[in-house]
């Protein structure tokens, strides 16, 4: 009930912006036009296309609003890519320390990216960190080809695994969430599609892999150029002090990778527990113009863990505010 009331209040609230006032020139009338708002479509709405929150222990839904509505997940797609990689690791197909080599498919990607070129390598772990922290589109393809042998085979596996998880309204065309025909250099012709209800099923499956939160709770890390490729050094993690990167001879820091999960990293949006610890430790955000801003987040308090999903918000601000409120209210209800 508390969650429903809070969300109802949030949906009813409206911001009012006053146009600036000033004197007009004597001979010319001054016309003041308000700036246009974000375009709203079936896949991008205010405050969202669909949302829900649930108890991570058993998947019990605590709040749901249009959770079966189709949305474009954008980089939230990368959660399925991570899930399949962690299944490979669990099955002993390879380890997180195994090296993966980039093919030509990866370098055709546009940012966000790490810039790995054909023939260069990274460990699977570091590629997963680039995937979750930087939302690197090229890392997603390197991981996909390394896992399944080809881009198409991995996408087929994504859809097969989604079906087996009961994600009945989800369809993947690529492992990174980029829109079709971006820069006219991609083979896929459709947007990845999912629902909030389907993303909850995936999030519950991801939490069964202990490596998930180790990868999604990283706030910042350094991307380091090595002789044959790249490596990643974690510099900041949830509830952990800052760490300094140590470089070997010949290594250079290319750039700092920063997590896009604003509810986890931005002070004004963070959720804190009564002991002062930070609550949120995963998962992933996403954005494309056609599908707006989306996020799947999780956090824990007092022995309880909750999951919140917000898909297709018209703005990142709405997405973050709604997700933060949903997760906070869910944890409050679970701890009641």
Short mmCIF file of C-alpha atoms in Angstrom, two decimals:
data_model
loop_
_atom_site.label_atom_id
_atom_site.label_comp_id
_atom_site.label_asym_id
_atom_site.label_seq_id
_atom_site.Cartn_x
_atom_site.Cartn_y
_atom_site.Cartn_z
CA UNK A 1 0.00 0.00 0.00
CA UNK A 2 2.82 2.41 0.93
CA UNK A 3 4.47 1.68 -2.42
CA UNK A 4 1.27 2.29 -4.38
CA UNK A 5 0.65 5.59 -2.57
CA UNK A 6 4.21 6.76 -3.15
CA UNK A 7 4.08 5.96 -6.84
CA UNK A 8 0.65 7.54 -7.25
CA UNK A 9 2.03 10.71 -5.72
CA UNK A 10 5.03 10.62 -8.02
CA UNK A 11 2.88 10.22 -11.11
CA UNK A 12 0.60 13.07 -10.05
CA UNK A 13 3.45 15.53 -9.47
CA UNK A 14 4.19 18.00 -12.25
CA UNK A 15 6.98 20.52 -12.61
CA UNK A 16 6.04 24.05 -13.69
CA UNK A 17 8.61 26.23 -15.44
CA UNK A 18 8.13 29.98 -15.62
CA UNK A 19 9.21 31.74 -18.79
CA UNK A 20 11.80 34.45 -18.18
CA UNK A 21 10.38 37.95 -18.13
CA UNK A 22 12.02 41.09 -19.50
CA UNK A 23 11.35 44.37 -21.27
CA UNK A 24 10.66 44.29 -24.97
CA UNK A 25 12.31 46.58 -27.45
CA UNK A 26 10.07 49.59 -28.23
CA UNK A 27 9.64 48.75 -31.90
CA UNK A 28 9.62 44.92 -31.80
CA UNK A 29 7.47 42.47 -29.90
CA UNK A 30 9.47 39.81 -28.09
CA UNK A 31 8.12 36.24 -28.37
CA UNK A 32 9.20 33.73 -25.73
CA UNK A 33 8.83 30.06 -26.66
CA UNK A 34 9.28 27.21 -24.23
CA UNK A 35 11.80 24.53 -25.11
CA UNK A 36 10.25 21.38 -26.57
CA UNK A 37 10.00 18.40 -24.25
CA UNK A 38 11.22 14.88 -25.04
CA UNK A 39 9.36 13.04 -27.76
CA UNK A 40 6.91 10.52 -26.31
CA UNK A 41 6.01 7.37 -28.22
CA UNK A 42 4.72 3.87 -27.50
CA UNK A 43 8.26 2.94 -26.44
CA UNK A 44 9.25 6.17 -24.68
CA UNK A 45 6.88 7.76 -22.19
CA UNK A 46 6.67 9.89 -19.08
CA UNK A 47 7.34 8.63 -16.44
CA UNK A 48 7.94 5.20 -18.10
CA UNK A 49 6.53 2.54 -20.40
CA UNK A 50 6.50 -0.13 -17.69
CA UNK A 51 7.83 -0.67 -14.19
CA UNK A 52 7.78 -3.07 -11.28
CA UNK A 53 9.61 -3.99 -8.09
CA UNK A 54 9.90 -7.36 -6.41
CA UNK A 55 11.39 -9.34 -3.54
CA UNK A 56 14.61 -10.86 -4.87
CA UNK A 57 14.23 -13.84 -2.54
CA UNK A 58 11.24 -15.36 -4.31
CA UNK A 59 10.30 -12.96 -7.12
CA UNK A 60 7.13 -11.81 -5.33
CA UNK A 61 5.98 -8.65 -7.10
CA UNK A 62 5.41 -5.71 -4.75
CA UNK A 63 4.41 -3.11 -7.34
CA UNK A 64 3.57 -3.39 -11.02
CA UNK A 65 2.52 -0.82 -13.62
CA UNK A 66 2.28 -1.85 -17.29
CA UNK A 67 4.89 -4.51 -16.59
CA UNK A 68 3.86 -6.44 -19.72
CA UNK A 69 4.21 -3.43 -22.02
CA UNK A 70 6.88 -3.81 -24.70
CA UNK A 71 9.89 -1.50 -24.48
CA UNK A 72 13.30 -1.13 -26.12
CA UNK A 73 15.86 -2.15 -23.47
CA UNK A 74 18.89 -0.57 -25.18
CA UNK A 75 21.99 -1.41 -23.09
CA UNK A 76 19.91 -3.26 -20.51
CA UNK A 77 20.32 -5.96 -23.19
CA UNK A 78 23.83 -6.46 -21.83
CA UNK A 79 22.40 -8.20 -18.75
CA UNK A 80 21.50 -11.19 -20.94
CA UNK A 81 24.99 -11.10 -22.48
CA UNK A 82 26.52 -11.15 -19.00
CA UNK A 83 24.18 -13.92 -17.90
CA UNK A 84 25.20 -16.22 -20.75
CA UNK A 85 28.90 -15.56 -20.13
CA UNK A 86 28.49 -16.41 -16.44
CA UNK A 87 26.66 -19.59 -17.42
CA UNK A 88 29.67 -20.50 -19.60
CA UNK A 89 32.00 -19.90 -16.65
CA UNK A 90 29.79 -21.94 -14.33
CA UNK A 91 29.75 -24.79 -16.84
CA UNK A 92 33.57 -24.74 -17.10
CA UNK A 93 33.59 -23.69 -20.75
CA UNK A 94 36.17 -21.04 -19.86
CA UNK A 95 37.04 -18.92 -16.81
CA UNK A 96 36.82 -15.23 -16.04
CA UNK A 97 40.59 -15.11 -16.39
CA UNK A 98 40.53 -16.64 -19.89
CA UNK A 99 41.54 -14.37 -22.77
CA UNK A 100 39.11 -13.38 -25.50
CA UNK A 101 40.35 -12.01 -28.83
CA UNK A 102 38.49 -9.27 -30.74
CA UNK A 103 37.19 -9.92 -34.25
CA UNK A 104 36.29 -7.38 -36.95
CA UNK A 105 32.68 -7.30 -35.72
CA UNK A 106 33.67 -5.59 -32.48
CA UNK A 107 35.58 -2.69 -33.96
CA UNK A 108 32.60 -1.65 -36.09
CA UNK A 109 30.72 -0.65 -32.93
CA UNK A 110 30.20 2.95 -31.92
CA UNK A 111 30.55 4.38 -28.38
CA UNK A 112 30.13 3.61 -25.61
CA UNK A 113 33.17 1.45 -26.28
CA UNK A 114 36.68 0.58 -25.19
CA UNK A 115 38.18 0.68 -28.67
CA UNK A 116 39.52 -2.86 -28.81
CA UNK A 117 40.86 -3.70 -32.28
CA UNK A 118 41.02 -6.90 -34.30
CA UNK A 119 43.52 -9.31 -32.78
CA UNK A 120 43.76 -7.52 -29.43
CA UNK A 121 42.72 -9.40 -26.31
CA UNK A 122 41.28 -8.92 -22.85
CA UNK A 123 40.33 -11.27 -20.07
CA UNK A 124 36.68 -12.29 -19.89
CA UNK A 125 36.47 -10.66 -16.46
CA UNK A 126 37.76 -7.32 -17.75
CA UNK A 127 35.44 -7.44 -20.74
CA UNK A 128 32.53 -8.04 -18.35
CA UNK A 129 33.62 -5.05 -16.28
CA UNK A 130 33.77 -2.89 -19.41
CA UNK A 131 30.33 -4.23 -20.31
CA UNK A 132 28.76 -3.35 -16.96
CA UNK A 133 30.64 -0.16 -16.04
CA UNK A 134 31.31 1.57 -19.36
CA UNK A 135 28.44 -0.20 -21.17
CA UNK A 136 30.97 -0.96 -23.90
CA UNK A 137 29.26 -2.11 -27.09
CA UNK A 138 32.42 -3.63 -28.55
CA UNK A 139 33.01 -5.64 -25.35
CA UNK A 140 29.56 -7.20 -25.78
CA UNK A 141 30.43 -8.47 -29.24
CA UNK A 142 33.85 -9.79 -28.21
CA UNK A 143 32.18 -11.71 -25.39
CA UNK A 144 29.45 -12.97 -27.72
CA UNK A 145 31.82 -14.32 -30.37
CA UNK A 146 34.10 -15.81 -27.72
CA UNK A 147 31.12 -17.58 -26.15
CA UNK A 148 29.28 -18.94 -29.16
CA UNK A 149 31.81 -18.83 -31.99
CA UNK A 150 29.87 -16.27 -34.00
CA UNK A 151 27.62 -13.26 -33.58
CA UNK A 152 24.55 -15.03 -35.00
CA UNK A 153 25.03 -18.13 -32.86
CA UNK A 154 25.16 -16.02 -29.71
CA UNK A 155 22.01 -14.09 -30.61
CA UNK A 156 20.24 -17.39 -31.23
CA UNK A 157 21.34 -18.53 -27.79
CA UNK A 158 20.11 -15.27 -26.24
CA UNK A 159 16.63 -15.89 -27.58
CA UNK A 160 16.64 -19.56 -26.67
CA UNK A 161 17.68 -18.83 -23.10
CA UNK A 162 15.15 -16.01 -22.80
CA UNK A 163 12.40 -18.43 -23.83
CA UNK A 164 13.56 -21.01 -21.28
CA UNK A 165 13.41 -18.36 -18.54
CA UNK A 166 9.82 -17.57 -19.48
CA UNK A 167 10.67 -14.21 -21.06
CA UNK A 168 7.82 -14.62 -23.53
CA UNK A 169 7.75 -11.04 -24.87
CA UNK A 170 11.51 -10.60 -25.27
CA UNK A 171 13.31 -10.73 -28.60
CA UNK A 172 17.04 -10.05 -29.09
CA UNK A 173 18.74 -9.11 -32.36
CA UNK A 174 22.15 -8.17 -30.95
CA UNK A 175 24.10 -8.51 -27.66
CA UNK A 176 24.58 -4.81 -26.90
CA UNK A 177 21.24 -3.04 -27.48
CA UNK A 178 22.31 -0.68 -30.26
CA UNK A 179 19.42 0.34 -32.54
CA UNK A 180 19.09 -1.14 -36.03
CA UNK A 181 21.03 0.40 -38.92
CA UNK A 182 22.97 2.76 -36.68
CA UNK A 183 25.57 4.41 -38.93
CA UNK A 184 24.39 1.90 -41.56
CA UNK A 185 26.98 -0.66 -40.57
CA UNK A 186 25.07 -3.23 -38.54
CA UNK A 187 23.36 -6.35 -39.80
CA UNK A 188 20.35 -6.38 -37.48
CA UNK A 189 17.13 -4.80 -38.76
CA UNK A 190 15.01 -4.57 -35.60
CA UNK A 191 15.13 -3.20 -32.08
CA UNK A 192 15.65 -5.55 -29.16
CA UNK A 193 12.31 -5.76 -27.33
CA UNK A 194 11.46 -6.74 -23.76
CA UNK A 195 9.14 -6.00 -20.82
CA UNK A 196 9.64 -5.13 -17.17
CA UNK A 197 8.17 -8.51 -16.20
CA UNK A 198 10.65 -10.32 -18.43
CA UNK A 199 13.60 -8.35 -17.08
CA UNK A 200 12.64 -9.36 -13.54
CA UNK A 201 12.96 -13.01 -14.57
CA UNK A 202 16.41 -12.36 -15.98
CA UNK A 203 17.50 -10.41 -12.89
CA UNK A 204 16.43 -13.25 -10.61
CA UNK A 205 18.46 -15.70 -12.72
CA UNK A 206 21.50 -13.39 -12.67
CA UNK A 207 21.49 -13.19 -8.88
CA UNK A 208 22.09 -16.95 -8.74
CA UNK A 209 25.62 -16.23 -10.01
CA UNK A 210 27.75 -14.70 -7.23
CA UNK A 211 30.00 -12.99 -9.77
CA UNK A 212 27.11 -10.77 -10.89
CA UNK A 213 27.25 -8.33 -7.98
CA UNK A 214 31.05 -8.34 -8.01
CA UNK A 215 30.83 -6.95 -11.55
CA UNK A 216 27.81 -4.65 -11.24
CA UNK A 217 28.85 -2.99 -7.95
CA UNK A 218 31.94 -1.38 -9.51
CA UNK A 219 31.63 2.41 -9.74
CA UNK A 220 34.87 3.29 -11.52
CA UNK A 221 37.83 1.50 -13.03
CA UNK A 222 40.81 2.34 -15.21
CA UNK A 223 41.14 1.03 -18.74
CA UNK A 224 44.81 0.21 -19.27
CA UNK A 225 46.54 -0.33 -22.61
CA UNK A 226 48.84 -3.32 -22.58
CA UNK A 227 51.19 -4.73 -25.20
CA UNK A 228 48.57 -7.02 -26.75
CA UNK A 229 45.31 -5.37 -25.80
CA UNK A 230 43.74 -3.97 -22.63
CA UNK A 231 43.13 -4.74 -19.01
CA UNK A 232 40.92 -3.15 -16.36
CA UNK A 233 41.81 -2.08 -12.81
CA UNK A 234 38.92 -1.50 -10.37
CA UNK A 235 39.34 1.78 -8.49
CA UNK A 236 35.99 2.20 -6.70
CA UNK A 237 33.33 -0.26 -5.60
CA UNK A 238 30.16 0.12 -3.53
CA UNK A 239 31.00 0.40 0.19
CA UNK A 240 34.72 0.05 -0.49
CA UNK A 241 37.50 2.67 -0.30
CA UNK A 242 39.18 4.13 -3.38
CA UNK A 243 41.94 1.98 -4.86
CA UNK A 244 44.95 3.17 -6.83
CA UNK A 245 45.88 1.54 -10.12
CA UNK A 246 49.34 -0.01 -10.33
CA UNK A 247 50.90 -0.05 -13.78
CA UNK A 248 53.44 -2.50 -15.12
CA UNK A 249 56.25 -1.38 -17.42
CA UNK A 250 54.92 -0.24 -20.78
CA UNK A 251 51.33 0.13 -19.59
CA UNK A 252 49.32 3.35 -19.82
CA UNK A 253 45.89 4.37 -18.52
CA UNK A 254 43.66 5.11 -21.52
CA UNK A 255 40.67 6.46 -19.60
CA UNK A 256 38.55 6.03 -16.51
CA UNK A 257 35.39 3.97 -16.94
CA UNK A 258 32.45 5.31 -14.94
CA UNK A 259 29.27 3.39 -14.10
CA UNK A 260 26.10 4.82 -15.65
CA UNK A 261 23.89 3.59 -12.78
CA UNK A 262 23.11 7.01 -11.30
CA UNK A 263 21.14 5.61 -8.36
CA UNK A 264 24.31 3.81 -7.30
CA UNK A 265 26.87 6.54 -7.95
CA UNK A 266 25.21 9.97 -7.60
CA UNK A 267 24.98 11.30 -4.05
CA UNK A 268 21.57 12.94 -4.52
CA UNK A 269 20.04 9.64 -5.68
CA UNK A 270 21.84 7.14 -3.45
CA UNK A 271 19.88 5.01 -0.99
CA UNK A 272 21.52 4.45 2.38
CA UNK A 273 20.89 1.87 5.08
CA UNK A 274 20.55 2.82 8.75
CA UNK A 275 24.18 1.84 9.37
CA UNK A 276 25.35 4.28 6.69
CA UNK A 277 26.18 1.68 4.05
CA UNK A 278 25.07 2.12 0.45
CA UNK A 279 22.11 0.00 -0.59
CA UNK A 280 22.36 -0.33 -4.38
CA UNK A 281 24.96 -2.71 -5.86
CA UNK A 282 23.68 -3.41 -9.41
CA UNK A 283 22.59 -3.93 -12.21
CA UNK A 284 22.47 -1.90 -15.50
CA UNK A 285 21.09 1.15 -17.30
CA UNK A 286 20.28 1.68 -20.96
CA UNK A 287 19.40 4.48 -23.36
CA UNK A 288 18.58 4.92 -27.03
CA UNK A 289 16.63 7.83 -28.46
CA UNK A 290 13.78 5.68 -29.74
CA UNK A 291 13.36 3.82 -26.46
CA UNK A 292 14.25 6.41 -23.83
CA UNK A 293 16.01 5.56 -20.57
CA UNK A 294 15.76 2.22 -18.76
CA UNK A 295 17.29 0.55 -15.72
CA UNK A 296 17.24 -2.67 -13.73
CA UNK A 297 18.60 -2.15 -10.22
CA UNK A 298 18.96 -4.15 -7.03
CA UNK A 299 19.91 -3.42 -3.45
CA UNK A 300 19.74 -4.87 0.03
CA UNK A 301 18.78 -3.76 3.53
CA UNK A 302 18.46 -5.66 6.78
CA UNK A 303 18.87 -9.06 5.17
CA UNK A 304 16.34 -8.30 2.42
CA UNK A 305 17.09 -7.73 -1.26
CA UNK A 306 14.78 -6.12 -3.80
CA UNK A 307 14.80 -5.60 -7.56
CA UNK A 308 13.32 -2.63 -9.42
CA UNK A 309 12.78 -2.35 -13.18
CA UNK A 310 11.93 0.86 -15.02
CA UNK A 311 11.75 0.74 -18.83
CA UNK A 312 11.22 3.44 -21.44
CA UNK A 313 11.29 6.63 -19.38
CA UNK A 314 11.15 9.82 -21.44
CA UNK A 315 14.17 11.19 -19.56
CA UNK A 316 17.04 9.81 -17.49
CA UNK A 317 15.89 12.00 -14.60
CA UNK A 318 12.48 10.32 -14.53
CA UNK A 319 14.03 6.87 -14.83
CA UNK A 320 16.41 7.46 -11.94
CA UNK A 321 13.83 9.05 -9.67
CA UNK A 322 11.26 6.33 -10.29
CA UNK A 323 13.78 3.51 -9.85
CA UNK A 324 15.18 5.01 -6.65
CA UNK A 325 11.71 5.49 -5.18
CA UNK A 326 10.54 2.01 -6.17
CA UNK A 327 13.57 0.28 -4.71
CA UNK A 328 13.53 2.33 -1.53
CA UNK A 329 9.83 1.68 -0.93
CA UNK A 330 10.22 -2.02 -1.73
CA UNK A 331 13.02 -2.43 0.80
CA UNK A 332 10.97 -0.50 3.34
CA UNK A 333 8.01 -2.81 2.81
CA UNK A 334 10.18 -5.94 3.06
CA UNK A 335 11.77 -4.76 6.29
CA UNK A 336 8.42 -3.69 7.81
#
